[in-house]
């Protein structure tokens, strides 16, 4: 079994939220192997004038918040965490290089380095240049650079950033994060599809009526108003997370489970996707004030750093068509927003109904051979949040007979819960950090992949679309229901159950 090699893990943006909430806990969890922990060292860096001790104290607090024991945490922090202040001009990257080399000499590390850019997106480029200029893009061991989302603001900026990255790093050194790909259920999509012939034989336009992908978030924009208002929900969620989920549902079986074989298939899906027509395939919304859990929540426009006349979307619903032999004509419906009734990330695969229903369903009798009488469709729900698992809806005979003597059907479920079967699932960041340290790029987004997904939404991002208000705590603007009804053959797509 390959193991994590000794390395130096350099975090840019070490004073930030992501470092505290996700990276430090994930690194600590990975370092529970005592042998690994001795030789895996974290160097935090940011502009703030922190000391090693201040960084360790902040990390101790973050780990305490995650329920780890004080004593073990204190030991790890003292032995493994260091901090280097990084200004914005002068020879700061030179000083960073000197500190990296000094730590490696002092601690006997072999020169394996990961640079994690947990920075505001506008600083990715300068950080890449800074690393390249002082030779930190190469070492006696391996060197990897990890770039957080969002990667670019549109197609042009993503291409420019890729060019900048490739001036200093080879593509196989680059790990573009989409943390949805680190979730167990997302990875299990591939295992589910390609490890079970049962479903794969039905995974096509002959048997599937539509696919709905929902990412619903009850929270508002919180303190991220300044960033979010420049970005909007299509850039923040659709272009990356939802599109990644779609590619995993729609991709062909790869030739192998090797990283590039999988990513090749995902890119083929992106290339087969038709750009949505902004007029007919898209509804945007913005949450107004409303009531959630009995409490009034303010409108998006009342959030800090959001202009009172903002027209930034906090909700998007789209219909996409994958124009290839497997999927042509099957609508892929994406729906995502903030201030929706509950947290839910779910892929609903609705199969086609049996051609004729011979049974009574929902109390309505069906006359045998009546072609207008539709049997309820089977549906597979793949839930990523909050309870990771699968749920297959199918029809059974309800006990007894109805008054007219007909056999009646009732929907039942076959359910699988990750938590029940395997216990708590690791956090996505832990999975992704392990893969970075093991040199496995499968769950990271390749340069051509990120550009293809920006290309898909180029027309939408340029369009001047109405942004419909919706009340916080509802499933989005009313315009969605009208639109969904015209999108699908089997009637309006329902809000998630
Ligand atoms: P924060 O604003 O909390 O932290 C940003 C960090 O970058 C700070 O450490 C800040 O420290 C540093 N920084 C800011 N400007 C500069 C600069 N010019 N040069 C060097 N360092 C700078 O952001 P987050 O931690 O929330 O997010 C970081 C990245 O991760 C972003 O790209 C975000 O989109 C992404 N992300 C975050 C998630 C989260 O849950 N927080 C989730 C998914 C992605 P200092 O001011 O001391 O320099």
Short mmCIF file of C-alpha atoms in Angstrom, two decimals, residues 104 130 320 369 373 406 413 470 472:
data_model
loop_
_atom_site.label_atom_id
_atom_site.label_comp_id
_atom_site.label_asym_id
_atom_site.label_seq_id
_atom_site.Cartn_x
_atom_site.Cartn_y
_atom_site.Cartn_z
CA UNK A 104 13.75 21.03 4.86
CA UNK A 130 6.03 34.50 -7.27
CA UNK A 320 -29.14 21.15 -20.50
CA UNK A 369 -54.42 -1.97 -22.67
CA UNK A 373 -52.82 5.31 -18.45
CA UNK A 406 -58.45 -4.19 -9.02
CA UNK A 413 -38.16 2.42 -1.40
CA UNK A 470 -38.33 34.58 -4.53
CA UNK A 472 -36.55 33.06 1.39
#
